[in-house]
Amino acid sequence: MAAPEYRIPGQATASPEPAEVAPAAVDQPSLGNARTVAQVLAESQVESVFEELDRDLVGLVPVKQRIRDIAALLVIDKLRMNVGLAAETPSLHMSFTGNPGTGKTTVALRMAEILHRLGYVRKGHLVAVTRDDLVGQYIGHTAPKTKEVLKKAMGGVLFIDEAYYLYRPENERDYGQEAIEILLQVMENQRDDLVVILAGYKDRMDTFFKSNPGMSSRIAHHLDFPDYSVDELHRIAERMLAQRHYRFGDGAAEVFHRYLERRIEQPHFANARSVRNALDRARLRQASRLFAAPDRELDREDLTTLLPQDLLASRVFAEGSKH
Amino acid sequence: MMTNPVGRITQGQFSFLPDLNDAEISAQIQYGLDKGYSWSVEYTDDPHPRNTFWEMFGMPMFDLRDAAGILMEVNNCRKTFPRHYIRLVAFDATRSIESIAMNFIVNRPENEPGFGLLRQESDGRNMRYTVRSYAGDKPEGERY
Ligand SMILES: Nc1ncnc2c1ncn2[C@@H]1O[C@H](COP(=O)(O)OP(=O)(O)OP(=O)(O)O)[C@@H](O)[C@H]1O
C-alpha cells in the first residue's frame, strides 16, 4: 500500500507513526500517576461501590470479602504497572456459583462498576445472556449470534447465566460447543476488552469445568454464593418493603418469619427472589382487601401497611395445616 | 504529469492521509459511538466513484458501547476479503438527519491501478467522457 508522499498544508511533517492513541482513555479516571493505595482509591472512587455493596446487600459476607480481596489485587497491580512492573492485563474472568436468587446478577453489576472504576474495563456495562442468546438453531447460526453478543459486551462485562447449558455432552454435535470455542478465543486474546462472568448452580458448574478444562483454566476467580439464613431473608424482605414504601403491620413481621421458615423447606425455593415474589403476592392481597371496602377512607397508614392476614392467606400456610 | 501521483483511491474521510492504524481507527469509532452513531462495515472490489452501494459485511451494529466490538468486525472482514476495499460507515439516526455521518476506508488492495478517462466523439464536435477502472475489466473477485 503506497502511502501518500504529500502532506496536508499546515500539518507538521512528524513521523506517520501515531502517538499512542488509547481509545480507552476517554472516560476513565486517570490513574496513571498514582503511587499509593490511597491515591488509587481516591481517584477511582471505588470505595463508594464497596459502601453501596455493604449497604444494599444483606449477608453475603464471604462474597464481599472476596470482592475486596480481588479489588486489593487490582489496586496493587495498578501501582505495579505505574512503576513499570508487570504490564500484562491479569485474567479477570470469574465464575459465580450459588443457588437461584442469591444475588449473583446483582453482585455482577457491582463488579462491573468496580472493574470500570479501576480502569480494567473501559465502559463498565453488564450484558446478561443465557444459552439462547449465544447458540443458534442451525449450522452457521451460532457464530454470528455469539459474535453479536460479544460485540455488545466489549468494553464491559459479559454475564452468562447457567453457563453449563452451553455444553451438552449427550449430543456431540450440539452447537453450544461452537459458542464455547468462540468465547474461549475472545477470553484469551481480548482480555483488555472484555471480562466474562459465568454463573450457575455450584455442582453443575463444577461438572461443566471438569469437562471443559479450557474454560476452567481461563477463570481466575471463583466466588461461591451461600444460601441466605431465615434472618437474612427477613432483613432482605424489610429492605425491599422499605424501598417500595410498605411496612409490616402489627404481628405481620412474625407471620412472615414463620412463612420463611416453612417456605425455605419447600421445593423451588429461590432465596431473595422468592422473598420478592412472596411480598408481591402479599401486596396483591392487601390491595384486594382494601378494594373490598369501597366506601372506606384510606389514609397513608392503610395504604402502606401489610397485615398478618395478607400473609396468612398464602399457600405455604395452607399446606402446612394439612399435615 | 500524473494526475494521481500516489496511485490511491481517495474516497471518504482521511483518504489523503497515510492509512490509519488500528488504534487510530478505534479512536474514530469511539468518537462516532459517543455521538450515538451506528457503525457498519462494507466492502467492494468495484470502487468506481459512482458505485455508492458497497456490499454490507453483516448487519449494521446497533447498541454497541465500545470500539473493540466494531474493530473485531473490521478484522473479520479483512480476513475474509484481504484484497478488497473495506470501509466503515457511521449512520446518524437522529430524526431529520437520518444519514451517513462518517465514512472512511480501512482496508485497500496493495495495487491500485486507478481509473482511465475514456473519450467518445459524438454529434458535431461534442465530446463525452467517462471513467473506467483498469481493474474493473476482470470478473468480480479477481480484480485486485
Ligand atoms: N443480599 C441481598 N440483599 C438484598 N437484596 C438481594 C440480596 N440478594 C439478592 N437480592 C435481590 O434478589 C433478587 C434476585 O437476585 P439476583 O437476580 O441477583 O439473583 P441470581 O443469583 O442472579 O439469580 P439467578 O441466577 O437465578 O438469576 C434481586 O432483586 C436482588 O435485588
XYZ file of C-alpha atoms and ligand atoms in Angstrom:
498
model
C 0.000 0.000 0.000
C 1.607 3.214 -1.134
C 1.294 5.930 1.450
C 0.863 9.420 0.047
C 4.026 11.390 -0.306
C 2.437 14.727 0.277
C 1.164 16.389 3.418
C -1.848 18.434 4.203
C -0.768 22.080 4.382
C -0.134 23.166 7.920
C 0.408 19.665 9.156
C 3.741 19.083 10.807
C 5.910 16.595 8.960
C 6.136 14.397 12.011
C 6.687 10.702 11.558
C 3.495 8.961 10.454
C 3.845 6.668 13.478
C 0.876 7.612 15.583
C 1.198 8.826 19.083
C -0.290 6.061 21.218
C -3.950 6.768 20.710
C -5.614 4.971 23.526
C -9.295 4.790 22.637
C -9.720 3.677 26.206
C -8.571 6.795 27.919
C -11.741 8.705 27.077
C -13.985 8.198 30.069
C -11.687 6.569 32.508
C -10.236 8.039 35.654
C -6.585 8.951 35.253
C -4.784 6.501 37.478
C -1.502 6.633 35.633
C 0.371 8.665 38.230
C -0.877 7.092 41.426
C 1.822 5.838 43.767
C -0.118 4.898 46.891
C -3.134 2.720 47.551
C -4.929 5.749 48.948
C -4.373 7.663 45.717
C -5.805 4.858 43.606
C -8.790 4.536 45.907
C -9.382 8.259 45.958
C -9.061 8.769 42.207
C -11.062 5.733 41.206
C -13.751 6.305 43.866
C -14.045 2.566 44.131
C -14.697 2.812 47.868
C -18.175 4.148 47.259
C -19.033 0.951 45.378
C -17.900 -1.102 48.385
C -20.074 1.030 50.607
C -23.064 0.516 48.339
C -22.352 -3.182 48.310
C -22.287 -3.318 52.094
C -25.338 -1.141 52.442
C -27.585 -2.630 49.752
C -26.798 -6.307 50.090
C -27.697 -8.219 53.226
C -25.340 -11.007 54.314
C -23.037 -12.457 51.614
C -20.052 -11.889 53.917
C -17.665 -14.292 52.151
C -18.562 -12.825 48.744
C -17.998 -9.268 49.906
C -14.651 -10.285 51.377
C -13.567 -11.948 48.123
C -14.535 -8.861 46.167
C -12.396 -6.727 48.456
C -9.512 -9.172 48.015
C -9.826 -9.067 44.249
C -10.027 -5.281 44.316
C -6.923 -5.127 46.516
C -5.069 -7.249 43.979
C -6.203 -4.980 41.155
C -5.190 -1.830 43.009
C -1.722 -3.215 43.698
C -1.417 -4.342 40.074
C -2.267 -0.814 39.002
C 0.509 0.544 41.219
C 2.936 -2.037 39.872
C 2.044 -1.025 36.347
C 2.619 2.623 37.216
C 6.216 1.924 38.223
C 6.728 -0.181 35.119
C 6.427 -3.692 36.556
C 4.010 -6.329 35.210
C 2.480 -4.827 32.096
C 0.139 -7.627 31.121
C -3.524 -7.372 31.994
C -4.356 -10.019 34.558
C -7.036 -12.523 33.661
C -10.214 -11.329 35.338
C -12.790 -13.826 34.160
C -14.836 -15.160 37.063
C -17.356 -17.763 37.990
C -20.219 -17.032 40.390
C -21.768 -20.166 41.787
C -24.782 -20.446 44.032
C -28.473 -21.221 44.133
C -31.040 -19.053 42.355
C -31.760 -15.679 43.879
C -28.583 -15.460 45.930
C -27.636 -12.159 44.331
C -25.264 -13.244 41.573
C -26.601 -10.848 38.964
C -26.740 -8.027 41.467
C -23.139 -8.592 42.543
C -22.017 -8.906 38.911
C -23.394 -5.425 38.251
C -21.349 -4.059 41.143
C -18.308 -5.980 39.954
C -18.603 -4.346 36.541
C -18.681 -0.971 38.269
C -15.587 -1.790 40.340
C -13.640 -3.013 37.309
C -14.638 0.105 35.434
C -13.587 2.469 38.197
C -10.218 0.775 38.485
C -9.774 1.019 34.733
C -9.890 -2.699 33.918
C -12.858 -2.372 31.576
C -13.451 0.732 29.518
C -17.223 1.141 29.834
C -18.438 -0.933 32.757
C -21.801 -2.058 31.399
C -23.149 -5.561 32.005
C -24.615 -7.719 29.248
C -26.526 -10.645 30.763
C -27.216 -13.617 28.489
C -28.174 -17.293 28.587
C -27.623 -20.158 26.166
C -30.411 -18.984 23.865
C -28.664 -15.690 23.186
C -25.435 -17.397 22.161
C -26.356 -20.654 20.473
C -28.146 -20.860 17.133
C -30.743 -23.226 15.720
C -28.929 -24.470 12.651
C -25.465 -24.778 11.140
C -23.813 -21.410 10.688
C -26.204 -19.624 13.030
C -24.180 -19.876 16.226
C -21.024 -17.969 15.314
C -22.808 -14.776 14.227
C -25.071 -14.914 17.273
C -22.204 -15.352 19.716
C -20.184 -12.649 17.999
C -23.139 -10.279 18.095
C -23.332 -10.689 21.865
C -19.567 -10.358 22.255
C -19.558 -7.143 20.264
C -22.229 -5.677 22.526
C -20.334 -6.713 25.642
C -16.986 -5.262 24.515
C -15.679 -2.725 26.988
C -17.824 -4.221 29.728
C -18.775 -7.462 31.444
C -20.480 -10.433 29.789
C -22.580 -12.319 32.335
C -23.570 -15.818 31.201
C -26.292 -17.223 33.445
C -26.484 -21.020 33.733
C -23.376 -21.311 31.620
C -23.338 -25.125 31.815
C -26.221 -25.326 29.333
C -23.694 -24.326 26.687
C -22.210 -27.791 26.955
C -24.411 -30.799 26.201
C -22.274 -33.904 26.454
C -25.159 -36.135 25.334
C -25.123 -34.522 21.885
C -21.682 -34.290 20.399
C -22.850 -32.129 17.530
C -24.514 -29.617 19.796
C -23.917 -26.065 18.586
C -23.070 -24.990 22.127
C -19.541 -26.265 21.624
C -19.032 -23.731 18.857
C -20.113 -20.901 21.154
C -17.700 -22.127 23.836
C -14.826 -22.115 21.369
C -15.511 -18.567 20.226
C -15.821 -17.462 23.851
C -12.527 -19.105 24.756
C -10.743 -17.368 21.946
C -12.005 -13.939 22.942
C -11.424 -14.603 26.651
C -7.801 -15.339 25.859
C -7.000 -12.772 23.179
C -9.082 -9.783 24.192
C -8.611 -9.610 27.932
C -8.343 -5.830 27.752
C -11.680 -5.576 26.046
C -13.962 -7.876 27.962
C -14.464 -9.686 31.263
C -16.625 -12.809 31.281
C -18.554 -13.960 34.359
C -20.095 -17.442 34.269
C -22.884 -18.120 36.736
C -24.956 -21.073 37.854
C -25.512 -23.840 40.395
C -22.304 -24.937 42.071
C -22.409 -28.679 41.325
C -23.372 -28.276 37.675
C -20.740 -25.614 37.221
C -18.106 -27.961 38.648
C -19.101 -30.659 36.148
C -19.012 -28.088 33.360
C -15.483 -27.017 34.291
C -14.364 -30.616 34.555
C -15.454 -31.382 31.014
C -14.178 -28.024 29.681
C -10.674 -27.658 31.065
C -10.010 -24.832 28.611
C -12.756 -22.792 30.212
C -11.703 -23.698 33.719
C -8.109 -22.620 33.178
C -9.175 -19.198 31.963
C -11.268 -18.434 35.038
C -9.196 -16.580 37.582
C -11.673 -16.140 40.423
C -14.336 -18.484 41.726
C -16.908 -16.912 44.041
C -19.390 -19.060 45.875
C -22.688 -17.507 46.967
C -24.110 -19.104 50.124
C -27.843 -19.524 50.694
C -29.398 -16.961 52.979
C -30.485 -17.797 56.511
C -34.050 -17.062 57.583
C -32.859 -13.978 59.452
C -31.050 -12.650 56.407
C -34.102 -13.289 54.226
C -36.177 -11.396 56.748
C -33.828 -8.431 56.624
C -33.885 -8.555 52.800
C -37.699 -8.505 52.921
C -37.754 -5.463 55.184
C -35.378 -3.684 52.895
C -37.469 -4.466 49.820
C -40.609 -3.237 51.577
C -38.949 -0.024 52.692
C -37.828 0.640 49.121
C -41.411 0.446 47.921
C -42.866 2.344 50.896
C -44.575 -0.568 52.576
C -44.165 -1.899 56.104
C -45.246 -4.865 58.207
C -48.196 -4.034 60.462
C -48.798 -5.410 63.968
C -47.804 -9.063 64.070
C -47.091 -9.286 60.331
C -43.329 -9.482 60.777
C -43.691 -12.581 62.996
C -46.035 -14.187 60.498
C -43.587 -13.510 57.696
C -40.799 -15.071 59.756
C -42.873 -18.233 60.159
C -43.683 -18.083 56.458
C -39.958 -18.044 55.610
C -39.213 -20.951 57.940
C -41.759 -23.057 56.065
C -41.034 -21.782 52.572
C -37.314 -22.479 52.870
C -38.063 -26.199 53.309
C -40.181 -26.394 50.187
C -39.039 -27.145 46.635
C -38.225 -24.358 44.165
C -37.096 -22.025 46.883
C -35.153 -19.222 45.198
C -33.796 -17.215 48.124
C -34.187 -13.467 47.701
C -36.303 -13.880 44.577
C -38.856 -15.982 46.465
C -38.959 -13.296 49.112
C -39.711 -10.711 46.497
C -42.419 -12.848 44.948
C -43.991 -13.510 48.356
C -44.085 -9.806 49.062
C -45.596 -9.120 45.656
C -48.391 -11.567 46.408
C -48.921 -10.014 49.821
C -49.279 -6.609 48.174
C -51.824 -8.120 45.841
C -53.872 -9.421 48.773
C -53.578 -6.134 50.595
C -54.901 -4.384 47.515
C -57.896 -6.754 47.277
C -58.589 -6.284 50.962
C -58.691 -2.511 50.603
C -60.633 -2.775 47.388
C -63.366 -4.776 49.103
C -64.373 -1.769 51.209
C -65.060 0.858 48.558
C -66.506 3.483 50.866
C -63.769 3.477 53.433
C -61.480 6.455 53.510
C -57.881 5.227 53.129
C -55.054 7.106 54.792
C -51.316 6.759 54.360
C -51.187 4.189 57.124
C -53.733 1.908 55.449
C -52.049 2.152 52.088
C -48.590 1.254 53.307
C -49.315 -1.478 55.862
C -49.300 -5.214 55.225
C -51.391 -7.044 57.835
C -50.928 -10.623 59.078
C -53.965 -11.782 57.092
C -52.306 -10.650 53.851
C -49.553 -13.158 54.561
C -51.549 -15.898 56.270
C -53.617 -16.472 53.128
C -50.516 -17.908 51.500
C -50.473 -21.421 50.062
C -47.479 -22.150 52.262
C -49.601 -21.956 55.419
C -52.490 -23.821 53.838
C -50.295 -26.812 53.020
C -48.668 -26.708 56.420
C -52.008 -27.098 58.255
C -52.949 -30.197 56.263
C -50.212 -32.263 57.861
C 2.256 14.713 -15.474
C 0.478 12.078 -13.481
C -2.893 13.176 -12.247
C -2.839 10.844 -9.264
C 0.765 10.692 -8.034
C 0.038 8.387 -5.088
C -1.998 5.892 -7.067
C -4.624 5.604 -4.361
C -8.321 5.870 -4.334
C -9.413 8.848 -2.309
C -12.943 8.416 -1.056
C -14.456 9.354 2.270
C -12.690 10.875 5.229
C -8.934 10.701 5.849
C -8.237 9.308 2.390
C -5.467 11.818 1.703
C -3.717 10.784 4.916
C -1.492 7.782 5.434
C -3.620 4.731 6.307
C -4.967 4.884 9.838
C -3.679 2.190 12.148
C -5.997 0.194 14.388
C -5.580 2.491 17.393
C -6.471 5.497 15.259
C -9.408 3.637 13.729
C -10.641 2.746 17.227
C -10.435 6.370 18.270
C -12.604 7.382 15.301
C -15.089 4.593 16.005
C -15.332 5.600 19.642
C -15.915 9.209 18.630
C -18.836 8.062 16.480
C -20.238 5.779 19.179
C -20.114 8.606 21.697
C -22.137 10.694 19.245
C -24.709 7.907 19.071
C -23.970 6.735 15.512
C -24.331 3.097 14.442
C -21.392 1.683 12.539
C -21.424 -0.799 9.714
C -18.706 -2.466 7.661
C -18.908 -2.520 3.851
C -16.625 -3.947 1.181
C -16.264 -3.937 -2.586
C -13.832 -4.631 -5.383
C -15.523 -2.114 -7.640
C -14.656 1.235 -6.109
C -15.915 3.320 -9.035
C -16.757 6.782 -7.700
C -20.373 6.324 -8.777
C -20.666 2.966 -7.040
C -22.165 4.226 -3.802
C -23.602 0.882 -2.765
C -20.908 -1.388 -1.449
C -21.708 -4.846 -0.100
C -22.671 -4.996 3.586
C -20.486 -7.174 5.756
C -23.111 -8.337 8.230
C -25.748 -6.119 9.759
C -25.206 -2.557 10.889
C -24.178 -2.679 14.535
C -26.635 -1.094 16.922
C -26.374 -0.823 20.714
C -22.607 -1.180 20.897
C -20.738 0.712 23.586
C -17.105 0.149 22.799
C -14.927 0.418 19.701
C -13.373 -3.018 20.253
C -16.577 -4.715 19.096
C -16.579 -2.891 15.772
C -12.870 -3.341 15.241
C -13.474 -7.059 15.723
C -15.884 -6.998 12.776
C -13.425 -4.976 10.663
C -10.787 -7.607 11.315
C -13.227 -10.362 10.397
C -13.910 -8.620 7.113
C -10.198 -8.100 6.462
C -9.646 -11.791 6.999
C -12.436 -12.701 4.589
C -11.598 -10.074 1.921
C -7.934 -9.190 2.357
C -7.613 -7.605 -1.090
C -10.884 -5.713 -1.245
C -11.706 -2.165 -0.327
C -13.315 -2.074 3.113
C -14.914 0.984 4.638
C -16.544 1.896 7.917
C -19.797 3.819 7.721
C -21.466 5.616 10.634
C -25.170 6.290 10.433
C -26.726 9.123 12.391
C -30.321 8.116 13.095
C -31.319 11.436 14.641
C -34.750 12.407 13.361
C -34.420 14.692 10.333
C -30.735 13.858 9.887
C -31.037 10.131 9.186
C -27.992 9.854 7.009
C -24.338 8.883 6.881
C -22.243 10.972 9.253
C -18.812 9.384 8.819
C -17.279 7.109 6.238
C -13.680 6.081 5.716
C -11.634 3.333 4.101
C -9.928 0.896 6.484
C -8.524 -1.620 4.005
C -7.347 -1.349 0.415
C -5.616 -3.657 -2.040
C -1.878 -3.495 -2.394
C -2.025 -2.420 -6.006
C -4.405 0.270 -7.104
C -4.083 0.766 -10.861
C -6.665 3.552 -10.776
C -9.007 4.802 -13.482
C -8.642 5.787 -17.110
C -10.551 8.548 -18.847
C -12.457 7.438 -21.971
C -13.390 9.954 -24.599
C -16.167 9.415 -27.066
C -16.717 11.727 -30.025
C -20.369 12.358 -30.717
C -22.506 14.676 -32.831
C -20.729 17.718 -34.066
C -17.690 18.441 -32.049
C -19.246 17.151 -28.811
C -17.155 15.022 -26.553
C -18.489 12.550 -23.942
C -16.299 11.463 -21.074
C -16.425 8.531 -18.722
C -14.040 6.911 -16.237
C -13.205 3.245 -16.345
C -11.385 1.286 -13.709
C -8.349 -0.597 -15.075
C -9.009 -3.382 -12.598
C -12.734 -3.457 -13.400
C -12.297 -5.472 -16.613
C -11.655 -8.645 -14.702
C -14.500 -10.601 -13.201
C -15.632 -9.983 -9.651
C -13.261 -11.429 -7.076
C -10.202 -11.294 -9.370
C -9.950 -7.555 -9.707
C -7.205 -6.729 -7.248
N -28.250 -9.815 49.849
C -29.299 -9.227 49.256
N -29.822 -8.134 49.798
C -30.876 -7.529 49.207
N -31.467 -7.948 48.079
C -30.980 -9.047 47.488
C -29.860 -9.736 48.042
N -29.591 -10.787 47.261
C -30.469 -10.746 46.253
N -31.306 -9.713 46.374
C -32.403 -9.399 45.470
O -32.932 -10.613 44.971
C -33.248 -10.536 43.598
C -32.622 -11.676 42.831
O -31.209 -11.555 42.839
P -30.309 -11.904 41.580
O -31.079 -11.712 40.329
O -29.034 -11.171 41.725
O -30.075 -13.450 41.851
P -29.238 -14.516 40.992
O -28.400 -15.237 41.954
O -28.564 -13.820 39.869
O -30.342 -15.479 40.464
P -30.341 -16.285 39.074
O -29.016 -16.897 38.927
O -31.453 -17.273 39.273
O -30.656 -15.248 38.045
C -32.811 -9.170 43.137
O -33.937 -8.367 43.025
C -31.906 -8.657 44.256
O -32.062 -7.265 44.416
